[in-house]
Short mmCIF file of C-alpha atoms in Angstrom, two decimals:
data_model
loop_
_atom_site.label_atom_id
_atom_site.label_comp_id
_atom_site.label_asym_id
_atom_site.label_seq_id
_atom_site.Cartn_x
_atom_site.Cartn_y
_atom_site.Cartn_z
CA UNK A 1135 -17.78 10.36 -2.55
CA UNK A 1136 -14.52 12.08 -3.03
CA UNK A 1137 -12.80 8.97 -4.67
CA UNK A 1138 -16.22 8.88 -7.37
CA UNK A 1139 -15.67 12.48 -8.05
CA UNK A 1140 -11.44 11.78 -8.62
CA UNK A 1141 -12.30 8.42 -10.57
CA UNK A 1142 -14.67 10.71 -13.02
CA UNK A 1143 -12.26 13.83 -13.47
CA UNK A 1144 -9.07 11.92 -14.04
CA UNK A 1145 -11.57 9.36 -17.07
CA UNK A 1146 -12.55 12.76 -18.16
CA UNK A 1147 -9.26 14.10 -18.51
CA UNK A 1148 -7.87 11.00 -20.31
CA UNK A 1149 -10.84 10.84 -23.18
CA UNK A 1150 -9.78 14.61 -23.73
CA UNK A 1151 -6.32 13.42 -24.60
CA UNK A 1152 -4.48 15.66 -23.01
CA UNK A 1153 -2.15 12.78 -21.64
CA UNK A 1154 -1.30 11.23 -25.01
CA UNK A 1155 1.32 13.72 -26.56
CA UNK A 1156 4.81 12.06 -25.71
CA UNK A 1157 6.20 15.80 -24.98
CA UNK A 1158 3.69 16.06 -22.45
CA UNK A 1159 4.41 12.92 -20.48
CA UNK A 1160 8.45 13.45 -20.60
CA UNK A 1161 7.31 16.80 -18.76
CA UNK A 1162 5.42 15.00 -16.10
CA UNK A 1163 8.07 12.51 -15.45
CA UNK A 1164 10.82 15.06 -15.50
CA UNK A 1165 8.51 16.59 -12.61
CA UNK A 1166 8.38 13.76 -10.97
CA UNK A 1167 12.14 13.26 -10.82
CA UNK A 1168 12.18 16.98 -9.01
CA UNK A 1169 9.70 16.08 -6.50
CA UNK A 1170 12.30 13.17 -5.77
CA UNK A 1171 15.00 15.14 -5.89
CA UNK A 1172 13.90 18.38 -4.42
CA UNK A 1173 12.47 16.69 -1.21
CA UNK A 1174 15.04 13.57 -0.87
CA UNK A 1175 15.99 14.68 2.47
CA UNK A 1176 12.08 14.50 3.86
CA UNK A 1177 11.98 11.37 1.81
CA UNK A 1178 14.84 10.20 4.02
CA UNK A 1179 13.38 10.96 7.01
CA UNK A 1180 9.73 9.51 6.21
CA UNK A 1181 10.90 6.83 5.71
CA UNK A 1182 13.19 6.33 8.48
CA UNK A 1183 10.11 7.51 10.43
CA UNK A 1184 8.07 4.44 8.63
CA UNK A 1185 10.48 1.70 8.56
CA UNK A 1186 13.64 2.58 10.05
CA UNK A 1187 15.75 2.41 7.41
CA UNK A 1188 19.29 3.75 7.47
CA UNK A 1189 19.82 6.83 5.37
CA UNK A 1190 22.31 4.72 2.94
CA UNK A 1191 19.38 2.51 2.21
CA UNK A 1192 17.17 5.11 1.45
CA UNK A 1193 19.17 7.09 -0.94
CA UNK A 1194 20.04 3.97 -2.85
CA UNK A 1195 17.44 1.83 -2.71
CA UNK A 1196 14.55 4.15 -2.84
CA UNK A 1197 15.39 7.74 -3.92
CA UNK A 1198 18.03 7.11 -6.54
CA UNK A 1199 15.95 3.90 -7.79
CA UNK A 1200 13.04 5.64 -8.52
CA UNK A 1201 15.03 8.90 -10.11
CA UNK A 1202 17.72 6.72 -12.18
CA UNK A 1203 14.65 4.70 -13.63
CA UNK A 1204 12.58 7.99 -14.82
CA UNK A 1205 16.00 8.76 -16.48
CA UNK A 1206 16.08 5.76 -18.01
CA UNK A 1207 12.27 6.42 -19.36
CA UNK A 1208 13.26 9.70 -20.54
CA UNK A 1209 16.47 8.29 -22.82
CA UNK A 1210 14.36 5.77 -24.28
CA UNK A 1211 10.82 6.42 -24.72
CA UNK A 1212 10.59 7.86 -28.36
CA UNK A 1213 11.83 4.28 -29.50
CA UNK A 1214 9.47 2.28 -26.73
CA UNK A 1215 6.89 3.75 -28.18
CA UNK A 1216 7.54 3.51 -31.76
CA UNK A 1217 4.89 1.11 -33.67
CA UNK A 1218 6.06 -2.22 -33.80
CA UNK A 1219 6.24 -3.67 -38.09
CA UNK A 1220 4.99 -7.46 -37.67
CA UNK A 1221 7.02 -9.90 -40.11
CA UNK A 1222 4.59 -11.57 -41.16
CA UNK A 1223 3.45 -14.37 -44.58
CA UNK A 1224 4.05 -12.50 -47.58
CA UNK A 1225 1.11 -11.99 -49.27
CA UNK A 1226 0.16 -9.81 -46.38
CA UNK A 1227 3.90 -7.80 -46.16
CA UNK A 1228 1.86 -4.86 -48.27
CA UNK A 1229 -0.97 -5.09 -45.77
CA UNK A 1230 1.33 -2.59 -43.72
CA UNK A 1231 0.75 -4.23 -39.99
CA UNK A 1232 2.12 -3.10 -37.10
CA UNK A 1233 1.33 -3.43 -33.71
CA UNK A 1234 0.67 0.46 -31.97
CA UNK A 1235 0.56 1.04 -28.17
CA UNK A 1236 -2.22 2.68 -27.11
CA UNK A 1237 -2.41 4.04 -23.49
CA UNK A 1238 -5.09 1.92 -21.29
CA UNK A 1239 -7.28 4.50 -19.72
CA UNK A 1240 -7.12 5.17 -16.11
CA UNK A 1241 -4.66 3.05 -13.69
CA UNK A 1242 -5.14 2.72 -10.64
CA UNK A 1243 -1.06 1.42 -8.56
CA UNK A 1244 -2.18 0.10 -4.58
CA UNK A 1245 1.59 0.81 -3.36
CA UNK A 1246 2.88 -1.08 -0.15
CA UNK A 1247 5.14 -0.21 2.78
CA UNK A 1248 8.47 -2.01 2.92
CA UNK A 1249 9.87 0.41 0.18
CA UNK A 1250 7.42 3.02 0.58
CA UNK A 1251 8.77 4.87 -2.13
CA UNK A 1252 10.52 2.74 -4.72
CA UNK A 1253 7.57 -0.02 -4.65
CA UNK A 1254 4.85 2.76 -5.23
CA UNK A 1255 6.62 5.42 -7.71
CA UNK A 1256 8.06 2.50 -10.26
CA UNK A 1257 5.35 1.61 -11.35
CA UNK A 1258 3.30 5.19 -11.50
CA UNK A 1259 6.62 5.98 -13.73
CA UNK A 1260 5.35 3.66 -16.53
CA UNK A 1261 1.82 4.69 -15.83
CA UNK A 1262 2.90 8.36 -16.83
CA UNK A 1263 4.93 7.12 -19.33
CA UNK A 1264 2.30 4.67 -21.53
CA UNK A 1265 0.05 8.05 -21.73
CA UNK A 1266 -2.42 7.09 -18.75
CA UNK A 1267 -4.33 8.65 -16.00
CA UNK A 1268 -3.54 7.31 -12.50
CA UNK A 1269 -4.63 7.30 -9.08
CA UNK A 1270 -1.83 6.25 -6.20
CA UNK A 1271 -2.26 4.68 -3.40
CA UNK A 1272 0.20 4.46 -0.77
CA UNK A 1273 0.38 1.84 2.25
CA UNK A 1274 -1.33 3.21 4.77
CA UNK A 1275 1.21 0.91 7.02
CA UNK A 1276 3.90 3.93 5.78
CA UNK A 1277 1.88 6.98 6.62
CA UNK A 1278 4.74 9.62 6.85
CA UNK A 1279 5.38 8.81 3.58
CA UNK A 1280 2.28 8.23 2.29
CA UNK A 1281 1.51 11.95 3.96
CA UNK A 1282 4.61 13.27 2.02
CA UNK A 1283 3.45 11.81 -1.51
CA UNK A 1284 0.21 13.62 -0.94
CA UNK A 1285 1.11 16.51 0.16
CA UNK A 1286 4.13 16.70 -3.03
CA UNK A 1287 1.47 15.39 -5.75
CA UNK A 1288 -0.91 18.42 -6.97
CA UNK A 1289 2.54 20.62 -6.19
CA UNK A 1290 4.58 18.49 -9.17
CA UNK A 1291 2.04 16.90 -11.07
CA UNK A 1292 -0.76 17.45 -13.21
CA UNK A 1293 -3.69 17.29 -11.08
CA UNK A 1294 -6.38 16.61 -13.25
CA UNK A 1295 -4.11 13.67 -14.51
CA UNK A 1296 -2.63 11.95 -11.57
CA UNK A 1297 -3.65 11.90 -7.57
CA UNK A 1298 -2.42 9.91 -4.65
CA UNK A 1299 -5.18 8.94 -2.79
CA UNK A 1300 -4.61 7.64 1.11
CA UNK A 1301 -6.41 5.72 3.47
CA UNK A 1302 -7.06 2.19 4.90
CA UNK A 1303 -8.51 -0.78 3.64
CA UNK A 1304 -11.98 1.13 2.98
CA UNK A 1305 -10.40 3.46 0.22
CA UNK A 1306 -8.94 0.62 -1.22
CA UNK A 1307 -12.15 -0.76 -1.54
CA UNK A 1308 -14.18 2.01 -2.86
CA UNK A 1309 -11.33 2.69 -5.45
CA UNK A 1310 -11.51 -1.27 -6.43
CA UNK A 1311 -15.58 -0.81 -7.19
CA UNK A 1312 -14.36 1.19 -10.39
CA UNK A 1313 -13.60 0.07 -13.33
CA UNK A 1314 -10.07 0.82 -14.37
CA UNK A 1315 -7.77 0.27 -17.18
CA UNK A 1316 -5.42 -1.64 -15.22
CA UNK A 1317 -4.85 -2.24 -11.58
CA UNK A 1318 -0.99 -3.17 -10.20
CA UNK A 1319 -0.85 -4.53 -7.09
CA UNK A 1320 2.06 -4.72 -4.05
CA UNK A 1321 1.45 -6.66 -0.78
CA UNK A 1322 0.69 -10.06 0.45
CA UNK A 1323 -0.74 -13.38 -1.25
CA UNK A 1324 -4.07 -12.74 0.92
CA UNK A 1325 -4.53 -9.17 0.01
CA UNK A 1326 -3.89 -9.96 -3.58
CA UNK A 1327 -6.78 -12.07 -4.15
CA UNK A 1328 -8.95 -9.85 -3.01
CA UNK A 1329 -7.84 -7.59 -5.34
CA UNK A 1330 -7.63 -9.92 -8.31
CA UNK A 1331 -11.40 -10.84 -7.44
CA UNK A 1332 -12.51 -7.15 -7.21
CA UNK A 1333 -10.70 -6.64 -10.63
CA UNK A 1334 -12.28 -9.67 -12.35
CA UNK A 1335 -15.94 -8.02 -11.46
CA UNK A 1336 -14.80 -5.55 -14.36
CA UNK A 1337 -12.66 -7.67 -16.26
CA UNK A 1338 -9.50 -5.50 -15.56
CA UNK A 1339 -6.48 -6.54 -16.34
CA UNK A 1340 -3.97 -6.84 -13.45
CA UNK A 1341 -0.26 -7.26 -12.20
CA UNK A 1342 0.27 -8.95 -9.20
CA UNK A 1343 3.67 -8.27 -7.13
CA UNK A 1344 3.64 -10.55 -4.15
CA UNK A 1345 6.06 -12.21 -1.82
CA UNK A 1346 7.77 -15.46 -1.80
CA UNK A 1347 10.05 -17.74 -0.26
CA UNK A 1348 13.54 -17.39 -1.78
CA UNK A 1349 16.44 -19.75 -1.67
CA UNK A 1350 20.23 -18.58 -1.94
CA UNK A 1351 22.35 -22.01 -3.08
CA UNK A 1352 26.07 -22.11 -2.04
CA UNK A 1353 27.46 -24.73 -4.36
CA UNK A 1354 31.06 -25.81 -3.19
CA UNK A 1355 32.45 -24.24 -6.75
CA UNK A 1356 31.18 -20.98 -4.71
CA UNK A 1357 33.30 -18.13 -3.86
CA UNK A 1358 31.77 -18.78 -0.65
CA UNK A 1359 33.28 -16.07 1.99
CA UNK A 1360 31.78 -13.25 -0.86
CA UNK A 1361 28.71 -15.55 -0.77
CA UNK A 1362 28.09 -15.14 3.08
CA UNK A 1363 28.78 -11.44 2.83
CA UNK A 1364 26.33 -10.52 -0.06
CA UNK A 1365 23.59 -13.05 1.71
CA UNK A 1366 24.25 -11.56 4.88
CA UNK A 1367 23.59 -8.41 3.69
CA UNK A 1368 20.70 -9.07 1.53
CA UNK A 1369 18.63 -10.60 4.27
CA UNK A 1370 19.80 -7.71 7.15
CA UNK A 1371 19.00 -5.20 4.46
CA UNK A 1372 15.55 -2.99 5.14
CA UNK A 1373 15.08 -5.50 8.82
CA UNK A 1374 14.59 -8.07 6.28
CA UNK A 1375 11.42 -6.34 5.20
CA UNK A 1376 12.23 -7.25 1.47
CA UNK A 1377 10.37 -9.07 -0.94
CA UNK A 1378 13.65 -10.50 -2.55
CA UNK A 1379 15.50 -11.58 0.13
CA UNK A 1380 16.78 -14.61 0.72
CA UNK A 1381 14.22 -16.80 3.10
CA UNK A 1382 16.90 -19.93 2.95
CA UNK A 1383 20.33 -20.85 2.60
CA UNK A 1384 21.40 -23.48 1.25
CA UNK A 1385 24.40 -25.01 1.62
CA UNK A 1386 26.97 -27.71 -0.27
CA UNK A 1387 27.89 -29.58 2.85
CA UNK A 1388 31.91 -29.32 1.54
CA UNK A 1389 31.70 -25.72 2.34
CA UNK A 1390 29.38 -25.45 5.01
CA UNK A 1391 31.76 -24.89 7.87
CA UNK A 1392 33.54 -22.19 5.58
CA UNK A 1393 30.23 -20.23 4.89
CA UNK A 1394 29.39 -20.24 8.66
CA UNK A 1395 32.55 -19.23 9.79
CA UNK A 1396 32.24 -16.16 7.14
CA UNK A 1397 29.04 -15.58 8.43
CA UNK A 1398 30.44 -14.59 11.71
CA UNK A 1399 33.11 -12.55 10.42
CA UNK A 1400 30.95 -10.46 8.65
CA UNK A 1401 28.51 -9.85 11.42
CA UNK A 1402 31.51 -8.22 13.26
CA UNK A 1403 32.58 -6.76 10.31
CA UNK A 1404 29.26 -5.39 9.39
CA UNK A 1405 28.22 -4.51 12.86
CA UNK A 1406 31.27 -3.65 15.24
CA UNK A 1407 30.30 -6.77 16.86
CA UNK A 1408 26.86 -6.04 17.56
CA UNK A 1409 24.17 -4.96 15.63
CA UNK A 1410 21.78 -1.93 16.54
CA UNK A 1411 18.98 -0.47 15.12
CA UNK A 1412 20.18 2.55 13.26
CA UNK A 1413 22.16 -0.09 11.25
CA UNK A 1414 19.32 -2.44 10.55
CA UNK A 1415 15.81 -0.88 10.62
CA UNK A 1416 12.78 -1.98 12.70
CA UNK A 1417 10.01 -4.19 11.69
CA UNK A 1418 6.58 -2.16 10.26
CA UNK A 1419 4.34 -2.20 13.07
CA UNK A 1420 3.42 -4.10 16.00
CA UNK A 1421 1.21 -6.68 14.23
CA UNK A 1422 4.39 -7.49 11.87
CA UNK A 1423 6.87 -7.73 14.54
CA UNK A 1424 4.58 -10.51 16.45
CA UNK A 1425 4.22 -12.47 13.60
CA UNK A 1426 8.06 -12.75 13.29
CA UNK A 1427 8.67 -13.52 17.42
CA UNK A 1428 6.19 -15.96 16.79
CA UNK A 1429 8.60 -17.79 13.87
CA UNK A 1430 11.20 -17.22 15.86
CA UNK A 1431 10.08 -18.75 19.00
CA UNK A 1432 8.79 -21.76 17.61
CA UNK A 1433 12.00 -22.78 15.68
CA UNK A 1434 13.59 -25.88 16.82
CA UNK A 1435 17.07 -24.40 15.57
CA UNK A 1436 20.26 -23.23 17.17
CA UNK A 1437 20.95 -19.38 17.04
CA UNK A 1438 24.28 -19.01 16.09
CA UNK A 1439 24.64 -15.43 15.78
CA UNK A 1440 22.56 -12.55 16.67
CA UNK A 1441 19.01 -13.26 18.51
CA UNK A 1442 17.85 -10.37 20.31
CA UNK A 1443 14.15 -8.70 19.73
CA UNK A 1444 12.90 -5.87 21.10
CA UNK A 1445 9.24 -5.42 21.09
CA UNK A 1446 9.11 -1.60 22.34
CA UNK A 1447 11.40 -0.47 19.34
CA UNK A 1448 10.66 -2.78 17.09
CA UNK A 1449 13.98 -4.00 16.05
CA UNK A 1450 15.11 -7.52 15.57
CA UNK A 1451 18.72 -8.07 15.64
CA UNK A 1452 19.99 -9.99 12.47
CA UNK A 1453 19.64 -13.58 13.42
CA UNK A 1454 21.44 -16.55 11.66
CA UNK A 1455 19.87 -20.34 13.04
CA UNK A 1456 21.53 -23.60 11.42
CA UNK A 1457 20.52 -27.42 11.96
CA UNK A 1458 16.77 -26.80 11.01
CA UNK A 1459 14.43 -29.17 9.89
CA UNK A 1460 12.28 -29.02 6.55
CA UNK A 1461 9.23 -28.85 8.83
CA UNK A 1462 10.44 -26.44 10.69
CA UNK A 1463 8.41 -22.93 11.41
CA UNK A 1464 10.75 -20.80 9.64
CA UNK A 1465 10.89 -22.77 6.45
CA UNK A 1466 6.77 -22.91 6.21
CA UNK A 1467 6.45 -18.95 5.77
CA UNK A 1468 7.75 -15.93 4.41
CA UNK A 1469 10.20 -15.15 7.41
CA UNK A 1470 9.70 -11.30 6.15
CA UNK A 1471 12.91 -10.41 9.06
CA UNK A 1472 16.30 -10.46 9.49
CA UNK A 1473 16.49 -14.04 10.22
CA UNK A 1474 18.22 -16.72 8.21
CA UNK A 1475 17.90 -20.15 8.48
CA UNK A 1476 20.76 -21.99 6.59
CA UNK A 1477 20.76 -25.71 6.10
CA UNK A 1478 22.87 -28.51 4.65
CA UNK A 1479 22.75 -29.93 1.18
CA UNK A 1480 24.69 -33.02 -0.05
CA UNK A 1481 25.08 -31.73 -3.50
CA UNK A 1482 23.77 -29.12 -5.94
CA UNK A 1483 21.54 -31.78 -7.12
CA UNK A 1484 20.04 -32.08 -3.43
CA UNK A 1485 19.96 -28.35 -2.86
CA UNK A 1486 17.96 -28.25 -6.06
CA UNK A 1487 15.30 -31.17 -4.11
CA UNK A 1488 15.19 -28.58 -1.10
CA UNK A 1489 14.69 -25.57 -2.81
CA UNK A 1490 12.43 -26.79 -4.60
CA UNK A 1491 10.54 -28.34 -1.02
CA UNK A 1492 10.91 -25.13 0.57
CA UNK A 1493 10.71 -22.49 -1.89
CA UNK A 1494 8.11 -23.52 -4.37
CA UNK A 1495 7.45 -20.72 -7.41
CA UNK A 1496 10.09 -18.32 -5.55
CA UNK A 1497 10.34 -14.22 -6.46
CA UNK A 1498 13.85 -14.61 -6.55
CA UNK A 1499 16.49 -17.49 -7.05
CA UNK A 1500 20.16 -16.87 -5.43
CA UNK A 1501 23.07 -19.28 -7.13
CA UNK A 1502 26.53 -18.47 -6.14
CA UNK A 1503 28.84 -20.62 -7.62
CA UNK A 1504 31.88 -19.87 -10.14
CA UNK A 1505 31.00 -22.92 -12.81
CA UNK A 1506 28.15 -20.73 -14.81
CA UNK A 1507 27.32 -23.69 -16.44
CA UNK A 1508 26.20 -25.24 -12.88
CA UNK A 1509 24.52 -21.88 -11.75
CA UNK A 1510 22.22 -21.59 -15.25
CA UNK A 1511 21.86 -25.23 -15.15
CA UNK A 1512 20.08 -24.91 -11.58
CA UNK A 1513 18.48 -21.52 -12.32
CA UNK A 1514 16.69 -22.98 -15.34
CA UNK A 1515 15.38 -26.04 -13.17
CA UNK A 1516 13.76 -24.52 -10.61
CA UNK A 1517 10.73 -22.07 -11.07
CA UNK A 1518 11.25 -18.38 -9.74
CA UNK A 1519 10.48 -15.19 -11.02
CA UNK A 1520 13.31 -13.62 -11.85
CA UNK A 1521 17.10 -15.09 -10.87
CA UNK A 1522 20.68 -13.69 -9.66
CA UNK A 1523 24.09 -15.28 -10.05
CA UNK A 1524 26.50 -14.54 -7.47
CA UNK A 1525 24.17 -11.76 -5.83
CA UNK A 1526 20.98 -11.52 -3.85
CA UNK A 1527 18.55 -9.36 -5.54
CA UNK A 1528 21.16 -8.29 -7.68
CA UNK A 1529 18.70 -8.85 -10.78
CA UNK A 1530 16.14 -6.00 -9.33
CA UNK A 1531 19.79 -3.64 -10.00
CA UNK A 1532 19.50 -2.56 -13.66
CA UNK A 1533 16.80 0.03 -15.67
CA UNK A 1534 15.92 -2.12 -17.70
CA UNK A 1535 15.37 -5.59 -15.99
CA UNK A 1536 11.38 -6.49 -16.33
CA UNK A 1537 10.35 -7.01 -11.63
CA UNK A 1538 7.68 -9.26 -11.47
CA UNK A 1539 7.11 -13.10 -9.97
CA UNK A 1540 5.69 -16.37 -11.08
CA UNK A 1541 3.04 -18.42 -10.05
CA UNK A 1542 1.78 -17.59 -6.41
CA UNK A 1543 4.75 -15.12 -6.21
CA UNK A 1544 2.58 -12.82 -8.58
CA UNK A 1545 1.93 -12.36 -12.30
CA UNK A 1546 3.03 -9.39 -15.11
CA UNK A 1547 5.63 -7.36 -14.65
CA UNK A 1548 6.86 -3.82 -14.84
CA UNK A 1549 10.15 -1.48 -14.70
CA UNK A 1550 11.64 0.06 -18.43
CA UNK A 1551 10.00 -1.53 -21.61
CA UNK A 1552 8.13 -3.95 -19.43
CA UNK A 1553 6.36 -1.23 -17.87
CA UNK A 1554 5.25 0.01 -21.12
CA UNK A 1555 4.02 -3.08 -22.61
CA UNK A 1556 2.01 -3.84 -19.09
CA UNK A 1557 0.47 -0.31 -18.91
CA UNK A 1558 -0.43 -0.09 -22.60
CA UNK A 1559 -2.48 -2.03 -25.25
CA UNK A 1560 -1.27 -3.29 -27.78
CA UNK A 1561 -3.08 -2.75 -30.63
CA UNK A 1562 -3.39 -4.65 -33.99
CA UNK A 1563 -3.40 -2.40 -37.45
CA UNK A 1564 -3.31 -3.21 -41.00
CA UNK A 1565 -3.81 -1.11 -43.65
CA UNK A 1566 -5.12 -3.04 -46.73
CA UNK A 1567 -4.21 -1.71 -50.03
CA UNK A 1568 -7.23 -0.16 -52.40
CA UNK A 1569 -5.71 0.01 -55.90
CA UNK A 1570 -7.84 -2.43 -58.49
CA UNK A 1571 -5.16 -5.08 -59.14
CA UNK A 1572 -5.10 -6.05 -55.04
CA UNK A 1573 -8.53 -6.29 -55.06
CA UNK A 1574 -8.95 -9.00 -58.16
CA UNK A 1575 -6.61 -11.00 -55.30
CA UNK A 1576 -9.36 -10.46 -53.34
CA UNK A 1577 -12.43 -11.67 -55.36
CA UNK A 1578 -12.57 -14.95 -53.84
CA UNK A 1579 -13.98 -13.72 -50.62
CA UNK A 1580 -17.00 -12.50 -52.50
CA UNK A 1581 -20.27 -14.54 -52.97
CA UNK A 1582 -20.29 -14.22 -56.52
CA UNK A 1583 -17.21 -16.28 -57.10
CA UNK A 1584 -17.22 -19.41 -58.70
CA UNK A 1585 -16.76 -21.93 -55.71
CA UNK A 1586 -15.19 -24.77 -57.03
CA UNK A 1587 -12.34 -22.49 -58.97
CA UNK A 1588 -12.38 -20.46 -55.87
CA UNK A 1589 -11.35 -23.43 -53.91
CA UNK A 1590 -8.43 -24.53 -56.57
CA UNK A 1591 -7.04 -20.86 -56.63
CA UNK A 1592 -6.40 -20.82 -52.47
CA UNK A 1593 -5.23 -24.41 -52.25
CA UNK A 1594 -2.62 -23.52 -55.61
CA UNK A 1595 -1.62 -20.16 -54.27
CA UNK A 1596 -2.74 -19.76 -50.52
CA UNK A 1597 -1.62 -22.31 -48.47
CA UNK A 1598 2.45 -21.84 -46.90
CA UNK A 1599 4.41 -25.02 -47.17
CA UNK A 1600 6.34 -26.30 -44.21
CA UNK A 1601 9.76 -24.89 -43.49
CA UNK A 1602 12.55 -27.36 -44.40
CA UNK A 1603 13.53 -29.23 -41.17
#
């Protein structure tokens, strides 16, 4: 009962207007960058509490995220939402169109756990932003953070305007019986279409962030020791527990030897040696960390570097397995962990074949090699949602970049101008001219006109030739 009673004051509060002046919604977002900024150091520790993830991580990858990219909002909005002139034929240039974005109603953001704060307040940022109503809701698989957002909501925010809602699968449920504007979705491939089924039973528009298996290519024109390092780090980075990182790497067989040996240096580098959990993070939950032990203990691979799991604390220590088969368990999932299986390739052309085997409509694409030509060349032949040279996850990095998959790794997208066009509608306008000699160019259309002249005059004066070639 309590979610119909938020549903009908925040679709109340949004017919009243109150959250379409532009002023207005730069003041909610600059109170949302306080409520990051006042309380980063609880955010820190939620977190932690949640995931485990180092304090480093959390400032960067979460806290600062989320309060660069309302700063970002905030230096560019006025000209985001400026109405859009349409070139168009010209004997409709004096017709005036322009495309206006209109604010979509209420949204309604289901958040999820692995970046409990970056993941849930991005896109709520362009929700504000567009001129909506929204409703929050955190992963219940995060609940110190989730408690946080709650309890920091009414205190920052406009209340009849925005709530964070928590709870398990049921809220989710009872929020997805109501009809919203448009629904974004975090999580799982499973989750997601339920979610995309409960949204087509009100025809609501939806975005659909989900995971996927990502490839990192080491081409033998690679700068391959800073290869192993940024890979290394990208897949030990929140336990693994990111939706970017590299699932696969894979390897030009000339430098194969040099990128394992790198490897190893930079686990003792990285980790004195060996690796402990206030370094890495823990996986989620119980449920989580089974499903990885079981990938782990049914690869046929070798473990060439780290290994140990720990089922009371959760923690998995950064693992790297070579010789692995294409069938193996590790390839066939979303490993979702700090371990990395890394396998041979004969050339770029064959690494290409296997990533294309193994990671099949990935998030993210990983090419590190120093010929651009060969790195855009591969990028633009395999499908992926978004694409890094040189980096892993590097392209998630800047304001303005548009997050978002492709295919079964999820649909739309959001983050800067992206999350305005996805969180608004875009709305068609023309404004037709009224003086008397525009409307004798209009006569045609009227049932009175002679039909056979009618017919000459469009065909002589109406019909746009074909560009030259």
């Amino acid at each position: 009962m309590e979610i119909d009673s938020i549903v009908a004051e925040l679709r109340q509060t949004f017919d009243s207007g109150k959250t379409r002046p532009i002023a207005w919604r730069k003041e909610q977002l600059r109170n949302l960058y306080n409520l990051i900024i006042d309380n980063r150091d609880r955010f820190t520790e939620a977190i932690f509490k949640d995931v485990g993830k180092p304090a480093v991580q959390v400032e960067v990858l979460e806290t600062l995220c989320v309060a660069n990219e309302i700063v970002h909002f905030l230096q560019n909005l006025d000209d985001w939402l400026k109405d859009e002139v349409v070139q168009t034929m010209p004997p409709f240039e004096n017709w005036s169109p322009i495309i206006r974005k209109q604010p979509k109603g209420l949204v309604l953001v289901l958040g999820t756990w692995n970046y409990p704060l970056t993941l849930t307040l991005l896109p709520f940022i362009g929700v504000i932003a567009a001129g909506n109503t929204g409703i929050l809701r955190p992963s219940e698989f995060a609940p110190a953070t989730a408690d946080l957002l709650v309890e920091l909501f009414p205190k920052y925010l406009d209340a009849s305007s925005y709530r964070c809602v928590i709870g398990g699968r049921e809220a989710a449920e009872a929020l997805l019986k109501h009809r919203f504007g448009h629904i974004l979705f975090t999580g799982g491939l499973k989750v997601g279409k339920e979610v995309m089924k409960a949204a087509a039973n009100n025809i609501t528009p939806i975005t659909l962030e989900l995971g996927g298996r990502n490839a990192a290519i080491v081409s033998d024109k690679a700068n391959v020791r800073l290869a192993a390092k940024r890979i290394l780090w990208g897949k030990a980075a929140a336990a693994g527990q990111t939706c970017f990182a590299p699932n696969v790497a894979i390897v030009h067989e000339a430098v194969y030897d040099e990128f394992v040996g790198a490897l190893k240096d930079y686990y003792t580098e990285f980790y004195k040696g060996k690796a402990e959990l206030p370094s890495v993070g823990h996986i989620v939950n119980a449920a989580q960390f089974s499903r990885v032990q079981s990938l782990f203990s049914s690869t046929k691979g070798k473990v060439i570097l780290g290994g140990e799991l720990n089922s009371t604390t959760r923690f998995i220590e950064p693992t790297i397995i070579t010789d692995v088969n294409l069938d193996d368990a590790l390839l066939q999932a979303e490993v979702f962990g700090p371990i990395l299986p890394v396998i041979k390739a004969k050339d770029i052309e064959h690494a290409q074949t296997l990533a294309r085997e193994i990671t099949p409509e990935a998030l993210g694409l990983y090419v590190f090699s120093e010929d651009l030509d060969e790195a855009n060349k591969v990028i633009n032949a395999l499908p992926n949602g978004s694409a890094s040279i040189n980096d892993v996850m590097g392209q998630i990095a800047p304001t303005s970049m548009p997050f978002g998959g492709f295919g079964s790794s999820g649909f739309g997208a959001y983050r800067g101008k992206a999350s305005i066009d996805t969180f608004s509608h875009k709305q068609s306008i023309v404004t037709v001219p009224t003086v008397p000699e525009f409307e004798n160019m209009l006569e045609w259309r009227y049932p009175y006109a002679d039909q056979e002249k009618t017919v000459e005059f469009i065909r002589a004066n109406m019909l746009a030739p074909l560009p030259p070639q």
